[in-house]
Amino acid sequence: GPAEGGTSGRTISFVWSGIDNVDNPLTYSYRMDEADWSSFNTDTAHTFTNLTQGSHTFSVSAMDYTHIIDPTPAVRNFFVDAISSSISNVVITPTNNSVTVTWTTDEPATSRAEFGTTASYGNWSYLDTNLVTSHVLIITNLISDTTYHIRVRSIDAYGNEGLSDDYTFTTMTDNVPPETYITQGPSEGSAITT
């Protein structure tokens, strides 16, 4: 589980142990917040899922083979962050074959985008796993003079995902003609003998 006073996501696992003055197995009972204590059993781990936003307290107590219960259960206080990153300031800057997308989040989070020629998207940018608040993605190999849909995604350190609205952009028309070069053969003006 998290350190005392630490922060966690909505799913959290705790592992515990105990010691006694005699070498006999212990049993344990645990609870989250003010819920009922579990039945005593030999389990030394438990995973809680779908925890709510806010402060929580996990407690666990040992009982020995003579049914003496630890009068001071082990306690861990922690905070659950269950709120998605808030995405704002999305700016889309297309070229003829790429797009640069920037946005901000209210907490450090990853950077990724979905894009495609329909609102079903169908393509993913690379996932930048760096946790930042100012995000920049460059998506390349787009088709010029084409309208695309895009939305950005950011996941915070606790697994909460923020998702932007759908945006559209059109890549620029490519009006620059290609250039052609001769890369092998006789040099300009050279005489060829046979």
Coordinates of N, CA and C in Angstrom, one line a residue:
G1 N 0.8 -1.2 0.0 CA 0.0 0.0 0.0 C 0.9 1.3 0.0
P2 N 0.2 2.4 0.0 CA 1.0 3.7 0.0 C 1.6 3.9 1.3
A3 N 2.6 4.8 1.3 CA 3.2 5.2 2.6 C 2.2 5.9 3.4
E4 N 2.5 6.0 4.7 CA 1.6 6.8 5.6 C 1.4 8.2 5.1
G5 N 0.2 8.6 4.9 CA -0.2 9.9 4.4 C 0.0 10.0 2.9
G6 N 0.3 8.9 2.2 CA 0.6 9.0 0.7 C -0.7 9.0 -0.1
T7 N -0.5 9.0 -1.4 CA -1.6 9.1 -2.3 C -1.6 7.8 -3.2
S8 N -2.8 7.4 -3.5 CA -3.0 6.2 -4.3 C -4.1 6.4 -5.3
G9 N -4.2 5.4 -6.2 CA -5.3 5.4 -7.2 C -6.4 4.6 -6.5
R10 N -7.4 4.3 -7.4 CA -8.7 3.6 -6.8 C -8.5 2.2 -6.5
T11 N -7.4 1.5 -7.0 CA -7.1 0.1 -6.7 C -5.9 0.1 -5.9
I12 N -5.9 -0.6 -4.7 CA -4.7 -0.6 -3.9 C -4.6 -1.9 -3.2
S13 N -3.4 -2.4 -3.1 CA -3.1 -3.7 -2.4 C -2.3 -3.4 -1.1
F14 N -2.6 -4.2 -0.1 CA -1.9 -4.1 1.2 C -1.3 -5.5 1.5
V15 N -0.1 -5.6 2.0 CA 0.5 -6.8 2.4 C 0.9 -6.6 3.9
W16 N 0.8 -7.6 4.7 CA 1.1 -7.4 6.2 C 1.7 -8.7 6.7
S17 N 2.3 -8.6 7.9 CA 2.8 -9.7 8.6 C 2.7 -9.4 10.1
G18 N 3.0 -10.4 11.0 CA 3.0 -10.1 12.4 C 4.0 -11.0 13.1
I19 N 4.3 -10.7 14.3 CA 5.2 -11.6 15.1 C 4.5 -11.9 16.5
D20 N 4.9 -13.0 17.1 CA 4.4 -13.4 18.4 C 5.5 -13.9 19.2
N21 N 5.3 -14.1 20.5 CA 6.3 -14.6 21.4 C 6.5 -16.1 21.3
V22 N 5.6 -16.8 20.6 CA 5.8 -18.2 20.3 C 5.7 -18.4 18.8
D23 N 6.3 -19.5 18.4 CA 6.3 -19.8 16.9 C 5.1 -20.6 16.5
N24 N 4.0 -19.9 16.5 CA 2.7 -20.5 15.9 C 2.2 -19.5 14.9
P25 N 1.4 -20.1 13.9 CA 0.9 -19.2 12.9 C -0.1 -18.2 13.5
L26 N -0.1 -17.0 12.9 CA -1.1 -16.0 13.3 C -2.2 -15.9 12.3
T27 N -3.3 -15.4 12.7 CA -4.4 -15.1 11.8 C -4.6 -13.6 11.9
Y28 N -5.3 -13.1 10.9 CA -5.5 -11.6 10.8 C -6.9 -11.2 10.4
S29 N -7.3 -10.0 10.9 CA -8.5 -9.4 10.5 C -8.2 -8.0 10.0
Y30 N -8.9 -7.5 9.0 CA -8.6 -6.2 8.4 C -9.9 -5.5 8.1
R31 N -9.8 -4.2 7.9 CA -10.9 -3.4 7.4 C -10.4 -2.2 6.7
M32 N -11.3 -1.6 5.9 CA -11.1 -0.3 5.3 C -12.0 0.7 5.9
D33 N -11.5 1.8 6.3 CA -12.3 2.8 7.0 C -13.1 2.3 8.1
E34 N -14.4 2.5 8.2 CA -15.2 2.1 9.3 C -16.0 0.8 8.9
A35 N -15.7 0.1 7.9 CA -16.4 -1.1 7.5 C -16.2 -2.1 8.6
D36 N -17.0 -3.2 8.6 CA -16.8 -4.3 9.6 C -15.5 -4.9 9.4
W37 N -14.9 -5.5 10.5 CA -13.7 -6.2 10.4 C -13.9 -7.5 9.7
S38 N -13.0 -8.0 8.9 CA -13.1 -9.3 8.2 C -13.0 -10.4 9.3
S39 N -13.4 -11.6 8.9 CA -13.1 -12.7 9.8 C -11.6 -13.0 9.9
F40 N -11.2 -13.5 11.0 CA -9.8 -13.8 11.2 C -9.4 -15.0 10.2
N41 N -8.3 -14.8 9.5 CA -7.9 -15.9 8.6 C -6.4 -15.7 8.4
T42 N -5.8 -16.6 7.6 CA -4.3 -16.6 7.4 C -3.9 -15.7 6.3
D43 N -4.8 -15.0 5.6 CA -4.4 -14.1 4.5 C -3.5 -13.1 5.0
T44 N -2.5 -12.7 4.2 CA -1.5 -11.7 4.5 C -1.5 -10.6 3.4
A45 N -2.5 -10.6 2.6 CA -2.6 -9.6 1.5 C -4.1 -9.4 1.2
H46 N -4.4 -8.2 0.7 CA -5.8 -8.0 0.2 C -5.7 -6.8 -0.8
T47 N -6.5 -6.9 -1.8 CA -6.6 -5.8 -2.8 C -8.0 -5.2 -2.7
F48 N -8.1 -3.8 -2.6 CA -9.3 -3.1 -2.6 C -9.4 -2.4 -4.0
T49 N -10.6 -2.5 -4.5 CA -10.9 -1.8 -5.8 C -12.0 -0.8 -5.7
N50 N -12.0 0.1 -6.7 CA -13.1 1.1 -6.7 C -13.2 2.0 -5.5
L51 N -12.1 2.3 -4.9 CA -12.1 3.2 -3.7 C -12.5 4.6 -4.2
T52 N -13.2 5.3 -3.3 CA -13.7 6.6 -3.6 C -12.6 7.7 -3.4
Q53 N -12.8 8.8 -4.0 CA -12.0 10.0 -3.8 C -11.9 10.4 -2.3
G54 N -10.8 10.7 -1.8 CA -10.7 11.2 -0.4 C -9.8 10.4 0.5
S55 N -9.8 10.7 1.7 CA -9.0 10.1 2.8 C -9.6 8.7 3.2
H56 N -8.7 7.8 3.4 CA -9.0 6.4 3.8 C -8.1 5.9 4.9
T57 N -8.5 4.9 5.7 CA -7.7 4.3 6.7 C -7.9 2.8 6.6
F58 N -6.7 2.1 6.4 CA -6.7 0.7 6.4 C -6.1 0.2 7.8
S59 N -6.8 -0.8 8.4 CA -6.3 -1.3 9.6 C -6.3 -2.9 9.5
V60 N -5.3 -3.4 10.2 CA -5.1 -4.9 10.3 C -4.6 -5.3 11.7
S61 N -5.2 -6.4 12.2 CA -4.9 -6.8 13.5 C -4.6 -8.3 13.5
A62 N -3.6 -8.8 14.3 CA -3.2 -10.2 14.4 C -3.9 -10.8 15.6
M63 N -4.1 -12.1 15.5 CA -4.6 -12.9 16.6 C -3.7 -14.2 16.7
D64 N -3.2 -14.5 17.9 CA -2.4 -15.7 18.0 C -3.3 -17.0 18.3
Y65 N -2.6 -18.1 18.4 CA -3.3 -19.4 18.5 C -4.1 -19.5 19.8
T66 N -3.9 -18.7 20.8 CA -4.7 -18.7 22.0 C -5.8 -17.7 22.0
H67 N -6.0 -17.1 20.8 CA -7.0 -16.1 20.6 C -6.8 -14.8 21.3
I68 N -5.5 -14.4 21.5 CA -5.2 -13.1 22.0 C -5.0 -12.2 20.8
I69 N -5.8 -11.1 20.8 CA -5.8 -10.2 19.7 C -4.9 -9.0 20.0
D70 N -4.1 -8.6 19.0 CA -3.2 -7.4 19.1 C -4.1 -6.2 19.5
P71 N -3.9 -5.5 20.6 CA -4.8 -4.4 21.0 C -4.5 -3.1 20.3
T72 N -3.4 -3.1 19.5 CA -3.1 -1.9 18.7 C -2.9 -2.3 17.3
P73 N -4.0 -2.3 16.5 CA -3.9 -2.7 15.1 C -2.9 -1.8 14.3
A74 N -2.3 -2.4 13.3 CA -1.5 -1.6 12.4 C -2.4 -0.8 11.5
V75 N -2.1 0.5 11.4 CA -3.0 1.5 10.7 C -2.2 2.2 9.6
R76 N -2.8 2.4 8.5 CA -2.2 3.2 7.4 C -3.3 4.1 6.9
N77 N -3.0 5.4 7.0 CA -3.8 6.5 6.5 C -3.3 6.9 5.1
F78 N -4.2 7.1 4.1 CA -3.8 7.5 2.8 C -4.9 8.2 2.1
F79 N -4.6 8.8 0.9 CA -5.5 9.6 0.2 C -5.7 8.9 -1.2
V80 N -6.9 8.8 -1.7 CA -7.2 8.3 -3.0 C -7.5 9.4 -4.0
D81 N -6.7 9.5 -5.1 CA -6.9 10.4 -6.2 C -7.7 9.7 -7.2
A82 N -9.0 10.0 -7.3 CA -9.9 9.3 -8.3 C -10.4 10.3 -9.4
I83 N -9.8 11.5 -9.4 CA -10.2 12.5 -10.4 C -9.3 12.6 -11.6
S84 N -9.9 12.5 -12.8 CA -9.1 12.6 -14.0 C -8.4 13.9 -14.2
S85 N -7.3 13.9 -14.9 CA -6.6 15.1 -15.3 C -7.6 16.0 -16.1
S86 N -7.5 17.3 -15.8 CA -8.3 18.3 -16.6 C -7.5 18.8 -17.7
I87 N -8.0 18.6 -18.9 CA -7.2 19.0 -20.2 C -7.8 20.4 -20.6
S88 N -6.8 21.3 -20.9 CA -7.2 22.6 -21.4 C -6.2 23.1 -22.4
N89 N -6.5 24.3 -23.0 CA -5.6 25.0 -23.9 C -5.1 24.1 -25.0
V90 N -5.9 23.3 -25.7 CA -5.5 22.5 -26.8 C -5.3 23.4 -28.0
V91 N -4.1 23.3 -28.6 CA -3.7 24.0 -29.8 C -3.2 23.0 -30.8
I92 N -3.8 23.2 -32.0 CA -3.5 22.2 -33.1 C -2.8 23.0 -34.3
T93 N -1.6 22.6 -34.7 CA -0.9 23.4 -35.7 C -0.5 22.4 -36.8
P94 N -1.3 22.3 -37.9 CA -1.0 21.4 -39.0 C 0.0 22.0 -40.0
T95 N 0.7 21.1 -40.7 CA 1.5 21.4 -41.9 C 0.9 20.6 -43.0
N96 N 1.6 20.4 -44.1 CA 1.1 19.6 -45.2 C 1.0 18.1 -44.9
N97 N 1.9 17.6 -44.0 CA 2.0 16.2 -43.7 C 2.1 15.8 -42.3
S98 N 1.9 16.8 -41.4 CA 2.1 16.5 -39.9 C 1.2 17.5 -39.2
V99 N 1.1 17.2 -37.9 CA 0.4 18.2 -37.0 C 1.1 18.2 -35.6
T100 N 1.2 19.4 -35.1 CA 1.7 19.5 -33.7 C 0.6 19.8 -32.8
V101 N 0.4 19.1 -31.7 CA -0.7 19.3 -30.8 C -0.1 19.6 -29.4
T102 N -0.5 20.7 -28.8 CA -0.1 21.1 -27.5 C -1.3 21.2 -26.6
W103 N -1.2 20.9 -25.3 CA -2.2 21.1 -24.3 C -1.6 21.2 -22.9
T104 N -2.5 21.5 -22.0 CA -2.0 21.6 -20.6 C -3.0 20.7 -19.8
T105 N -2.4 20.2 -18.6 CA -3.2 19.4 -17.7 C -3.0 20.1 -16.3
D106 N -4.0 19.9 -15.4 CA -3.9 20.5 -14.1 C -3.0 19.7 -13.1
E107 N -2.5 18.5 -13.6 CA -1.5 17.7 -12.8 C -0.7 17.0 -13.7
P108 N 0.5 16.5 -13.3 CA 1.4 15.8 -14.2 C 0.7 14.5 -14.7
A109 N 0.8 14.3 -16.1 CA 0.2 13.2 -16.7 C 0.9 12.9 -18.0
T110 N 0.5 11.7 -18.6 CA 1.1 11.2 -19.9 C 0.5 12.0 -21.0
S111 N 1.1 11.8 -22.2 CA 0.6 12.4 -23.4 C 0.3 11.4 -24.6
R112 N -0.9 11.5 -25.1 CA -1.2 10.6 -26.3 C -2.4 11.2 -27.0
A113 N -2.5 10.9 -28.3 CA -3.7 11.3 -29.1 C -4.2 10.2 -29.9
E114 N -5.5 10.3 -30.2 CA -6.2 9.5 -31.2 C -6.5 10.4 -32.3
F115 N -6.4 9.8 -33.6 CA -6.6 10.7 -34.7 C -7.1 9.8 -35.9
G116 N -7.7 10.4 -36.9 CA -8.2 9.7 -38.1 C -9.0 10.6 -38.9
T117 N -9.5 10.1 -40.0 CA -10.3 10.9 -40.9 C -11.8 10.9 -40.6
T118 N -12.2 10.2 -39.5 CA -13.5 10.2 -39.0 C -13.5 10.4 -37.5
A119 N -14.6 10.6 -36.9 CA -14.7 10.7 -35.4 C -14.5 9.4 -34.7
S120 N -14.3 8.3 -35.5 CA -14.0 7.0 -34.9 C -12.5 6.9 -34.7
Y121 N -11.7 7.8 -35.2 CA -10.3 7.9 -35.1 C -9.6 6.8 -35.8
G122 N -9.2 5.7 -35.1 CA -8.6 4.6 -35.7 C -7.1 4.5 -35.7
N123 N -6.5 5.6 -35.3 CA -5.0 5.7 -35.2 C -4.6 6.3 -33.8
W124 N -3.5 5.9 -33.3 CA -2.9 6.4 -32.1 C -1.5 7.0 -32.3
S125 N -1.3 8.1 -31.6 CA 0.1 8.6 -31.6 C 0.9 7.7 -30.7
Y126 N 2.2 8.0 -30.7 CA 3.0 7.3 -29.7 C 2.6 7.8 -28.3
L127 N 2.9 7.0 -27.3 CA 2.6 7.3 -25.9 C 3.8 7.9 -25.2
D128 N 3.7 9.1 -24.8 CA 4.8 9.7 -24.0 C 4.5 9.5 -22.6
T129 N 5.3 8.7 -21.9 CA 5.0 8.3 -20.5 C 5.5 9.3 -19.5
N130 N 6.2 10.3 -19.9 CA 6.7 11.4 -19.0 C 5.5 12.1 -18.4
L131 N 5.5 12.2 -17.1 CA 4.4 12.9 -16.4 C 4.7 14.4 -16.4
V132 N 3.9 15.2 -17.2 CA 4.2 16.6 -17.4 C 2.8 17.3 -17.4
T133 N 2.9 18.7 -17.2 CA 1.6 19.5 -17.3 C 1.5 20.2 -18.6
S134 N 2.6 20.4 -19.3 CA 2.6 21.0 -20.7 C 3.0 19.9 -21.7
H135 N 2.1 19.6 -22.5 CA 2.2 18.5 -23.4 C 2.4 18.9 -24.9
V136 N 3.3 18.2 -25.6 CA 3.5 18.4 -27.0 C 3.6 17.1 -27.7
L137 N 2.8 16.9 -28.8 CA 2.9 15.7 -29.6 C 3.1 16.1 -31.1
I138 N 3.9 15.4 -31.8 CA 4.0 15.7 -33.2 C 3.6 14.4 -33.9
I139 N 2.6 14.5 -34.8 CA 2.1 13.3 -35.5 C 2.5 13.5 -37.0
T140 N 3.2 12.6 -37.6 CA 3.8 12.7 -38.9 C 3.1 11.7 -39.9
N141 N 3.5 11.8 -41.1 CA 3.0 10.9 -42.2 C 1.5 11.0 -42.5
L142 N 1.0 12.3 -42.3 CA -0.4 12.6 -42.7 C -0.5 12.9 -44.2
I143 N -1.7 12.8 -44.7 CA -1.9 13.1 -46.1 C -2.3 14.6 -46.2
S144 N -1.7 15.3 -47.2 CA -1.9 16.7 -47.4 C -3.3 16.9 -47.8
D145 N -3.8 18.1 -47.5 CA -5.1 18.6 -47.9 C -6.2 17.6 -47.5
T146 N -6.1 17.1 -46.2 CA -7.1 16.2 -45.7 C -7.6 16.6 -44.3
T147 N -8.9 16.4 -44.1 CA -9.4 16.8 -42.8 C -9.3 15.6 -41.8
Y148 N -8.8 15.9 -40.6 CA -8.6 14.8 -39.6 C -9.4 15.2 -38.3
H149 N -9.8 14.2 -37.6 CA -10.4 14.4 -36.2 C -9.2 14.0 -35.3
I150 N -9.2 14.6 -34.1 CA -8.2 14.3 -33.1 C -8.8 14.6 -31.7
R151 N -8.3 13.8 -30.8 CA -8.6 14.1 -29.3 C -7.4 13.6 -28.6
V152 N -7.1 14.3 -27.5 CA -5.9 14.0 -26.7 C -6.3 13.4 -25.4
R153 N -5.4 12.5 -24.9 CA -5.6 11.8 -23.6 C -4.4 12.0 -22.7
S154 N -4.7 12.1 -21.4 CA -3.6 12.2 -20.4 C -4.0 11.4 -19.2
I155 N -3.1 10.5 -18.7 CA -3.3 9.7 -17.6 C -2.3 10.1 -16.5
D156 N -2.9 10.4 -15.3 CA -2.0 10.8 -14.2 C -1.3 9.6 -13.5
A157 N -0.6 9.9 -12.5 CA 0.2 8.9 -11.8 C -0.6 7.8 -11.2
Y158 N -1.9 8.0 -11.0 CA -2.8 7.1 -10.3 C -3.8 6.4 -11.2
G159 N -3.5 6.6 -12.5 CA -4.3 5.8 -13.5 C -5.6 6.5 -13.9
N160 N -5.8 7.8 -13.5 CA -7.0 8.5 -13.9 C -6.8 9.2 -15.3
E161 N -7.7 8.9 -16.2 CA -7.5 9.4 -17.6 C -8.4 10.6 -17.9
G162 N -7.8 11.6 -18.4 CA -8.5 12.8 -18.9 C -8.6 12.7 -20.4
L163 N -9.7 13.1 -21.0 CA -9.9 13.0 -22.4 C -10.5 14.3 -22.9
S164 N -9.9 14.8 -24.0 CA -10.4 16.1 -24.5 C -11.6 15.9 -25.4
D165 N -12.2 17.0 -25.8 CA -13.2 17.0 -26.8 C -12.6 16.6 -28.2
D166 N -13.5 16.3 -29.1 CA -13.1 16.1 -30.5 C -12.7 17.4 -31.2
Y167 N -11.6 17.4 -31.9 CA -11.2 18.6 -32.7 C -11.0 18.1 -34.1
T168 N -11.2 19.1 -35.0 CA -10.8 18.7 -36.4 C -9.8 19.7 -36.9
F169 N -9.0 19.3 -37.9 CA -8.0 20.2 -38.5 C -7.8 19.6 -40.0
T170 N -7.3 20.5 -40.8 CA -7.1 20.1 -42.2 C -5.6 20.4 -42.5
T171 N -4.9 19.4 -43.0 CA -3.5 19.5 -43.4 C -3.5 20.5 -44.6
M172 N -2.3 21.1 -44.7 CA -2.1 22.1 -45.7 C -1.9 21.4 -47.1
T173 N -2.3 22.1 -48.1 CA -2.0 21.6 -49.5 C -0.5 21.7 -49.8
D174 N 0.0 20.7 -50.4 CA 1.4 20.7 -50.8 C 1.5 21.2 -52.2
N175 N 2.0 22.5 -52.3 CA 2.2 23.2 -53.6 C 3.6 23.2 -54.0
V176 N 4.5 22.6 -53.3 CA 5.9 22.6 -53.7 C 6.2 21.4 -54.6
P177 N 6.7 21.7 -55.8 CA 7.0 20.6 -56.7 C 8.2 19.8 -56.2
P178 N 8.3 18.6 -56.5 CA 9.5 17.8 -56.2 C 10.7 18.2 -57.0
E179 N 11.9 17.9 -56.6 CA 13.1 18.2 -57.4 C 13.7 16.8 -57.7
T180 N 14.3 16.8 -59.0 CA 14.9 15.5 -59.5 C 16.4 15.7 -59.7
Y181 N 17.1 14.7 -59.3 CA 18.6 14.7 -59.4 C 19.1 13.4 -60.0
I182 N 20.2 13.5 -60.8 CA 20.9 12.3 -61.3 C 21.9 12.0 -60.2
T183 N 21.9 10.8 -59.7 CA 22.8 10.5 -58.6 C 23.9 9.5 -59.1
Q184 N 23.8 9.0 -60.3 CA 24.9 8.1 -60.8 C 24.9 8.2 -62.3
G185 N 26.1 8.1 -62.9 CA 26.3 8.3 -64.3 C 27.5 9.2 -64.5
P186 N 27.8 9.5 -65.8 CA 28.9 10.4 -66.1 C 28.6 11.8 -65.6
S187 N 29.7 12.5 -65.2 CA 29.5 13.8 -64.8 C 29.1 14.7 -65.9
E188 N 28.6 15.9 -65.6 CA 28.1 16.8 -66.6 C 29.2 17.2 -67.5
G189 N 29.0 17.1 -68.8 CA 30.0 17.5 -69.9 C 31.1 16.5 -70.1
S190 N 31.1 15.4 -69.4 CA 32.2 14.4 -69.6 C 32.1 13.7 -70.9
A191 N 33.2 13.2 -71.5 CA 33.2 12.5 -72.8 C 33.1 11.0 -72.4
I192 N 32.3 10.3 -73.2 CA 32.2 8.9 -73.0 C 32.8 8.1 -74.2
T193 N 33.7 7.2 -73.9 CA 34.4 6.4 -74.9 C 33.9 5.0 -74.8
T194 N 33.7 4.4 -76.0 CA 33.2 3.0 -76.0 C 34.2 2.1 -76.6

